XYZ file of N, CA and C in Angstrom:
594
model
N 16.014 20.620 52.271
C 17.111 21.267 52.971
C 18.013 21.943 51.953
N 18.478 23.135 52.269
C 19.433 23.818 51.411
C 20.851 23.420 51.808
N 21.238 23.708 53.037
C 22.568 23.331 53.519
C 22.632 23.542 55.028
N 23.687 23.004 55.633
C 23.933 23.258 57.059
C 24.859 24.453 57.158
N 24.481 25.420 57.974
C 25.263 26.650 58.102
C 25.849 26.752 59.504
N 27.192 26.747 59.635
C 27.789 26.875 60.965
C 27.619 28.277 61.553
N 27.360 29.282 60.714
C 27.198 30.651 61.210
C 25.929 30.794 62.050
N 24.895 30.072 61.669
C 23.646 30.150 62.438
C 23.427 28.881 63.256
N 24.381 27.945 63.175
C 24.339 26.692 63.917
C 23.043 25.934 63.658
N 22.743 25.741 62.393
C 21.551 24.994 62.046
C 21.458 24.784 60.539
N 20.442 24.070 60.145
C 20.212 23.803 58.726
C 19.332 24.886 58.133
N 19.696 25.292 56.933
C 18.903 26.254 56.180
C 18.015 25.441 55.249
N 16.719 25.674 55.339
C 15.779 24.915 54.533
C 14.636 25.773 54.058
N 13.564 25.127 53.714
C 12.424 25.806 53.100
C 11.834 26.891 53.986
N 11.608 26.588 55.245
C 10.926 27.529 56.142
C 11.812 28.678 56.627
N 13.130 28.504 56.643
C 13.976 29.581 57.152
C 14.925 30.144 56.101
N 14.746 29.824 54.836
C 15.649 30.315 53.791
C 15.540 31.833 53.629
N 14.337 32.377 53.746
C 14.173 33.831 53.669
C 14.929 34.504 54.805
N 14.809 33.978 56.013
C 15.522 34.555 57.158
C 17.030 34.509 56.935
N 17.516 33.400 56.403
C 18.954 33.256 56.140
C 19.412 34.289 55.121
N 18.668 34.442 54.025
C 19.037 35.419 52.988
C 19.045 36.832 53.557
N 18.030 37.177 54.348
C 17.993 38.506 54.958
C 19.148 38.685 55.943
N 19.474 37.640 56.687
C 20.582 37.705 57.640
C 21.891 38.020 56.933
N 22.219 37.302 55.869
C 23.506 37.550 55.204
C 23.490 38.893 54.468
N 22.344 39.294 53.925
C 22.272 40.588 53.249
C 22.481 41.726 54.243
N 21.756 41.705 55.350
C 21.867 42.784 56.331
C 23.216 42.771 57.041
N 23.773 41.589 57.288
C 25.092 41.514 57.926
C 26.167 42.078 57.006
N 26.114 41.737 55.729
C 27.072 42.282 54.766
C 26.925 43.784 54.618
N 25.693 44.255 54.535
C 25.444 45.695 54.412
C 25.936 46.435 55.655
N 25.684 45.873 56.822
C 26.108 46.502 58.072
C 27.628 46.566 58.166
N 28.314 45.490 57.781
C 29.781 45.492 57.804
C 30.354 46.547 56.877
N 29.814 46.656 55.662
C 30.306 47.671 54.735
C 29.944 49.079 55.196
N 28.791 49.232 55.843
C 28.396 50.539 56.348
C 29.345 51.003 57.459
N 29.725 50.092 58.352
C 30.682 50.445 59.407
C 32.029 50.800 58.785
N 32.460 50.030 57.782
C 33.738 50.313 57.136
C 33.702 51.688 56.467
N 32.629 51.965 55.733
C 32.522 53.260 55.043
C 32.382 54.412 56.034
N 31.790 54.172 57.180
C 31.667 55.215 58.205
C 32.995 55.447 58.925
N 33.759 54.393 59.143
C 35.020 54.514 59.876
C 36.184 54.955 59.021
N 36.137 54.695 57.723
C 37.253 55.035 56.840
C 37.549 56.533 56.815
N 36.539 57.430 56.693
C 36.856 58.866 56.719
C 37.480 59.312 58.045
N 37.081 58.720 59.152
C 37.656 59.083 60.454
C 39.137 58.724 60.488
N 39.470 57.510 60.031
C 40.868 57.074 60.012
C 41.690 57.934 59.058
N 41.142 58.252 57.889
C 41.859 59.090 56.919
C 42.061 60.498 57.483
N 41.078 61.020 58.194
C 41.197 62.339 58.803
C 42.322 62.352 59.838
N 42.374 61.328 60.677
C 43.440 61.233 61.682
C 44.786 61.073 60.996
N 44.845 60.249 59.963
C 46.109 59.952 59.272
C 46.637 61.177 58.527
N 45.770 61.958 57.888
C 46.223 63.066 57.051
C 46.344 64.396 57.791
N 45.461 64.675 58.725
C 45.379 66.026 59.270
C 45.747 66.146 60.743
N 46.027 65.058 61.416
C 46.388 65.122 62.828
C 47.761 64.506 63.023
N 48.371 64.948 64.074
C 49.682 64.374 64.382
C 49.571 63.231 65.380
N 48.329 62.934 65.815
C 48.121 61.847 66.786
C 48.426 60.505 66.127
N 48.785 59.551 66.967
C 48.929 58.174 66.472
C 47.541 57.586 66.257
N 47.417 56.806 65.234
C 46.139 56.131 64.963
C 46.024 54.950 65.912
N 44.907 54.858 66.577
C 44.655 53.732 67.471
C 44.548 52.461 66.618
N 45.306 51.424 66.925
C 45.269 50.195 66.116
C 43.879 49.556 66.041
N 43.034 49.847 67.012
C 41.684 49.284 66.972
C 40.911 49.759 65.745
N 41.181 50.997 65.308
C 40.508 51.503 64.090
C 40.927 50.703 62.861
N 42.210 50.398 62.768
C 42.708 49.626 61.618
C 42.114 48.217 61.640
N 42.098 47.600 62.812
C 41.516 46.259 62.955
C 40.032 46.294 62.610
N 39.333 47.336 63.099
C 37.903 47.466 62.804
C 37.661 47.566 61.301
N 38.436 48.414 60.614
C 38.260 48.565 59.169
C 38.572 47.270 58.423
N 39.623 46.588 58.841
C 39.998 45.338 58.177
C 38.929 44.263 58.369
N 38.465 44.098 59.596
C 37.465 43.061 59.872
C 36.141 43.375 59.179
N 35.705 44.635 59.262
C 34.427 44.967 58.618
C 34.519 44.855 57.104
N 35.675 45.189 56.530
C 35.838 45.028 55.084
C 35.760 43.557 54.696
N 36.527 42.708 55.369
C 36.532 41.276 55.037
C 35.165 40.639 55.283
N 34.595 40.921 56.449
C 33.306 40.324 56.790
C 32.201 40.855 55.884
N 32.202 42.174 55.644
C 31.176 42.770 54.782
C 31.251 42.250 53.358
N 32.456 42.167 52.802
C 32.596 41.683 51.418
C 32.235 40.197 51.328
N 32.618 39.414 52.331
C 32.265 37.990 52.318
C 30.750 37.801 52.359
N 30.090 38.517 53.257
C 28.627 38.400 53.368
C 27.923 38.941 52.120
N 28.463 40.005 51.533
C 27.859 40.512 50.290
C 28.042 39.493 49.164
N 29.192 38.820 49.138
C 29.393 37.755 48.155
C 28.394 36.622 48.346
N 28.183 36.210 49.597
C 27.168 35.194 49.890
C 25.783 35.682 49.467
N 25.508 36.968 49.699
C 24.204 37.528 49.315
C 23.990 37.424 47.815
N 25.010 37.776 47.049
C 24.890 37.716 45.583
C 24.651 36.280 45.130
N 25.391 35.336 45.707
C 25.214 33.928 45.330
C 23.810 33.447 45.678
N 23.303 33.808 46.844
C 21.975 33.335 47.243
C 20.860 34.067 46.496
N 21.089 35.289 46.072
C 20.114 35.944 45.191
C 20.052 35.195 43.869
N 21.210 34.752 43.368
C 21.235 33.926 42.156
C 20.456 32.628 42.382
N 20.681 31.970 43.533
C 19.971 30.727 43.829
C 18.460 30.954 43.903
N 18.051 32.044 44.547
C 16.616 32.324 44.676
C 16.001 32.588 43.302
N 16.651 33.395 42.477
C 16.067 33.722 41.168
C 16.085 32.551 40.205
N 16.912 31.543 40.472
C 16.918 30.332 39.639
C 16.216 29.165 40.319
N 15.668 29.407 41.509
C 14.898 28.421 42.265
C 15.669 27.114 42.465
N 16.875 27.255 42.993
C 17.658 26.071 43.318
C 18.341 26.287 44.660
N 18.665 25.190 45.302
C 19.346 25.264 46.581
C 20.849 25.115 46.357
N 21.604 25.311 47.415
C 23.052 25.149 47.330
C 23.396 23.718 46.925
N 22.714 22.760 47.513
C 22.978 21.353 47.207
C 22.623 21.044 45.752
N 21.505 21.562 45.270
C 21.129 21.346 43.868
C 22.127 22.000 42.928
N 22.687 23.131 43.323
C 23.637 23.834 42.465
C 24.933 23.050 42.283
N 25.396 22.378 43.326
C 26.660 21.637 43.220
C 26.447 20.166 42.866
N 25.195 19.760 42.689
C 24.880 18.362 42.395
C 25.440 17.946 41.037
N 26.007 16.747 40.966
C 26.497 16.197 39.703
C 25.803 14.882 39.343
N 24.922 14.402 40.220
C 24.218 13.139 39.959
C 22.950 13.391 39.161
N 22.541 12.381 38.414
C 21.292 12.459 37.652
C 20.105 12.452 38.620
N 19.048 13.164 38.241
C 17.790 13.099 38.977
C 16.984 11.925 38.435
N 16.439 11.127 39.318
C 15.547 10.039 38.933
C 14.129 10.487 39.282
N 13.321 10.756 38.280
C 11.988 11.308 38.502
C 10.939 10.269 38.120
N 10.041 10.039 39.042
C 8.955 9.085 38.824
C 7.777 9.821 38.203
N 7.280 9.287 37.091
C 6.119 9.865 36.403
C 4.982 8.863 36.519
N 3.941 9.218 37.284
C 2.769 8.358 37.445
C 1.768 8.652 36.336
N 1.259 7.579 35.703
C 0.275 7.732 34.638
C -1.163 7.670 35.154
N -1.323 7.193 36.385
C -2.638 7.211 37.028
C -2.419 7.226 38.541
N -3.485 7.156 39.294
C -3.373 7.260 40.756
C -3.209 5.911 41.447
N -3.078 4.830 40.694
C -2.969 3.503 41.309
C -1.618 3.291 41.995
N -0.592 4.001 41.549
C 0.742 3.807 42.100
C 1.493 2.667 41.445
N 0.847 1.967 40.521
C 1.473 0.827 39.843
C 1.792 1.128 38.384
N 1.297 2.219 37.862
C 1.446 2.557 36.458
C 2.349 3.787 36.350
N 3.662 3.553 36.281
C 4.604 4.671 36.281
C 5.856 4.317 35.491
N 6.643 5.333 35.206
C 7.974 5.186 34.617
C 8.925 6.076 35.406
N 10.186 5.692 35.451
C 11.217 6.497 36.097
C 12.124 7.041 35.007
N 12.271 8.363 34.988
C 13.033 9.045 33.946
C 14.274 9.674 34.579
N 15.414 9.509 33.939
C 16.658 10.141 34.402
C 16.794 11.503 33.740
N 17.157 12.510 34.549
C 17.289 13.876 34.057
C 18.641 14.421 34.493
N 19.292 15.162 33.612
C 20.584 15.774 33.928
C 20.444 16.759 35.093
N 21.487 16.924 35.919
C 21.382 17.828 37.074
C 21.262 19.303 36.689
N 21.662 19.676 35.480
C 21.566 21.081 35.065
C 20.281 21.374 34.306
N 19.258 20.559 34.474
C 18.014 20.708 33.717
C 17.128 21.848 34.209
N 17.431 22.443 35.351
C 16.650 23.534 35.945
C 15.167 23.155 36.034
N 14.909 22.090 36.763
C 13.562 21.538 36.849
C 12.561 22.465 37.518
N 13.013 23.289 38.455
C 12.074 24.090 39.234
C 12.159 25.582 38.915
N 12.924 25.962 37.911
C 13.063 27.373 37.539
C 11.818 27.819 36.771
N 10.994 28.661 37.408
C 9.746 29.125 36.790
C 9.802 30.600 36.420
N 10.998 31.143 36.312
C 11.171 32.561 36.021
C 11.588 33.293 37.282
N 12.391 34.353 37.112
C 12.981 35.039 38.258
C 11.931 35.584 39.222
N 10.865 36.202 38.713
C 9.866 36.802 39.607
C 9.109 35.733 40.395
N 8.652 34.689 39.714
C 7.919 33.617 40.403
C 8.824 32.908 41.411
N 10.086 32.721 41.058
C 11.033 32.092 41.976
C 11.252 32.967 43.207
N 11.432 34.269 42.982
C 11.635 35.201 44.093
C 10.435 35.190 45.032
N 9.234 35.240 44.450
C 8.013 35.260 45.258
C 7.811 33.954 46.023
N 8.309 32.848 45.492
C 8.149 31.579 46.206
C 8.960 31.554 47.503
N 10.022 32.360 47.594
C 10.832 32.423 48.822
C 10.441 33.617 49.683
N 10.317 34.791 49.067
C 10.115 36.023 49.829
C 8.654 36.442 49.933
N 7.750 35.742 49.266
C 6.332 36.077 49.331
C 5.915 36.983 48.185
N 4.613 37.151 48.038
C 4.118 37.929 46.910
C 3.820 39.386 47.255
N 4.024 39.788 48.492
C 3.832 41.186 48.888
C 5.186 41.882 48.923
N 5.372 42.877 48.053
C 6.668 43.539 47.918
C 7.117 44.173 49.232
N 6.210 44.775 49.954
C 6.587 45.467 51.185
C 7.020 44.504 52.290
N 6.772 43.195 52.115
C 7.180 42.198 53.114
C 8.507 41.514 52.750
N 9.040 41.786 51.566
C 10.239 41.091 51.114
C 11.423 41.285 52.053
N 11.576 42.464 52.617
C 12.769 42.758 53.403
C 12.511 42.757 54.905
N 11.377 42.214 55.299
C 11.056 42.062 56.710
C 11.167 40.588 57.100
N 11.689 40.295 58.270
C 11.843 38.896 58.681
C 10.526 38.280 59.149
N 9.603 38.130 58.209
C 8.315 37.502 58.504
C 8.129 36.362 57.517
N 7.674 35.219 57.996
C 7.544 34.037 57.154
C 6.262 34.100 56.330
N 6.406 34.426 55.055
C 5.264 34.420 54.131
C 5.614 33.584 52.904
N 6.445 32.562 53.102
C 6.859 31.684 52.017
C 5.647 30.963 51.450
N 5.584 30.904 50.122
C 4.458 30.254 49.452
C 4.684 28.745 49.399
N 3.629 27.975 49.492
C 3.714 26.523 49.373
C 3.829 25.827 50.710
N 3.947 24.495 50.638
C 4.012 23.693 51.856
C 5.404 23.132 52.150
N 6.346 23.276 51.224
C 7.696 22.776 51.440
C 7.885 21.306 51.131
N 6.821 20.621 50.729
C 6.915 19.199 50.396
C 6.774 18.953 48.904
N 5.937 19.737 48.254
C 5.759 19.619 46.807
C 6.122 20.950 46.167
N 6.767 20.875 45.015
C 7.216 22.078 44.314
C 6.784 21.989 42.856
N 6.423 23.120 42.303
C 5.993 23.164 40.911
C 7.205 23.037 39.992
N 7.033 22.252 38.935
C 8.089 22.101 37.945
C 8.076 23.270 36.972
N 9.210 23.503 36.360
C 9.302 24.390 35.215
C 8.404 23.775 34.131
N 7.457 24.533 33.543
C 6.508 23.931 32.585
C 7.179 23.221 31.412
N 8.237 23.795 30.845
C 8.884 23.133 29.701
C 9.620 21.869 30.159
N 10.245 21.906 31.337
C 10.922 20.712 31.853
C 9.904 19.621 32.164
N 8.777 20.005 32.727
C 7.717 19.040 33.033
C 7.216 18.369 31.763
N 6.974 19.181 30.736
C 6.506 18.643 29.456
C 7.540 17.673 28.869
N 8.819 18.050 28.938
C 9.883 17.201 28.412
C 9.968 15.877 29.182
N 9.825 15.928 30.505
C 9.890 14.712 31.321
C 8.731 13.785 30.997
N 7.529 14.328 30.844
C 6.365 13.497 30.518
C 6.537 12.874 29.135
N 7.036 13.648 28.170
C 7.286 13.085 26.835
C 8.296 11.950 26.895
N 9.371 12.128 27.674
C 10.372 11.070 27.799
C 9.791 9.830 28.456
N 8.930 10.023 29.459
C 8.306 8.880 30.127
C 7.390 8.128 29.166
N 6.624 8.862 28.368
C 5.751 8.209 27.388
C 6.568 7.476 26.329
N 7.649 8.096 25.868
C 8.517 7.435 24.889
C 9.149 6.182 25.489
N 9.598 6.295 26.730
C 10.190 5.145 27.412
C 9.162 4.029 27.555
N 7.920 4.374 27.899
C 6.845 3.390 28.026
C 6.618 2.689 26.680
N 6.618 3.463 25.594
C 6.399 2.888 24.262
C 7.527 1.946 23.879
N 8.765 2.385 24.112
C 9.924 1.567 23.738
C 9.957 0.282 24.550
N 9.682 0.352 25.840
C 9.758 -0.835 26.680
C 8.613 -1.811 26.435
N 7.478 -1.326 25.931
C 6.356 -2.227 25.698
C 6.341 -2.786 24.275
N 7.233 -2.291 23.425
C 7.303 -2.781 22.052
C 8.171 -4.029 22.016
N 7.722 -5.087 21.306
C 8.551 -6.294 21.216
C 9.891 -5.986 20.550
N 10.900 -6.730 20.944
C 12.256 -6.473 20.451
C 12.357 -6.633 18.939
N 11.626 -7.583 18.350
C 11.729 -7.817 16.913
C 11.208 -6.621 16.117
N 10.273 -5.873 16.664
C 9.754 -4.707 15.954
C 10.721 -3.541 16.043
N 11.445 -3.442 17.143
C 12.354 -2.316 17.319
C 13.597 -2.437 16.451
N 14.195 -3.606 16.427
C 15.490 -3.767 15.782
C 15.432 -4.578 14.482
N 14.283 -4.956 14.049
C 14.163 -5.773 12.845
C 14.398 -7.240 13.175
N 14.313 -8.092 12.166
C 14.524 -9.526 12.441
C 15.961 -9.795 12.873
N 16.104 -10.771 13.739
C 17.421 -11.136 14.253
C 18.186 -11.895 13.158
N 19.460 -11.555 12.920
C 20.224 -12.264 11.881
C 20.463 -13.714 12.288
N 20.586 -14.582 11.296
C 20.830 -16.001 11.633
C 22.178 -16.161 12.308
N 22.244 -17.096 13.236
C 23.506 -17.321 13.930
C 24.472 -18.034 12.994
N 25.780 -17.780 13.124
C 26.762 -18.415 12.240
C 26.861 -19.915 12.506
N 27.232 -20.694 11.504
C 27.363 -22.148 11.702
C 28.479 -22.456 12.669
N 28.363 -23.541 13.428
C 29.409 -23.886 14.381
C 30.710 -24.249 13.656
N 31.803 -23.856 14.208
C 33.114 -24.187 13.617
C 33.709 -25.359 14.372
N 34.484 -26.140 13.653
C 35.171 -27.277 14.301
C 36.632 -26.931 14.431
N 37.161 -27.220 15.540
C 38.579 -26.918 15.790
C 39.427 -28.129 15.412
N 40.548 -27.866 14.774
C 41.454 -28.974 14.384
C 42.328 -29.344 15.581
N 42.564 -30.671 15.719
C 43.397 -31.137 16.827
C 44.804 -31.314 16.430
């Protein structure tokens, strides 16, 4: 899940993220297009006519400007999210990721590795990230058709992050299986007991 959106009255997730991005992009573009189309009409009435300007024109320009700029801002943010392959929730996350690394298929031979939230685990490059949401056919990118790649349950890791996680899991396995005396050297002798004076 990416987030719950009150504008569409539903959750934005893997299967409808492309539709959501297209919705905010086209809505923002449409709002700015109406504003840019209406602005010359209002300026013409204001400068060259003696008629009073209908207040509806001013309200229309104000609403389309605010709505268009807000939606364009959302579009820019979500284009950033798509090109970095992260969701809104992942972007604001401050908790560590706990990742399980299985060493075989038994399900009993694994390590759990903690990873910082800014590790960009799924960022595979801007083009691959874009294609994972909008599809690999360029002519389909701006059409509301679901051609999202993958199944929505498993996601490919960033190759360098994956390599780093596996190395950490192997190191953790080595450290935890090594006896304590080998890791820290021999234990120092305990101090002699002291007697307290009465």
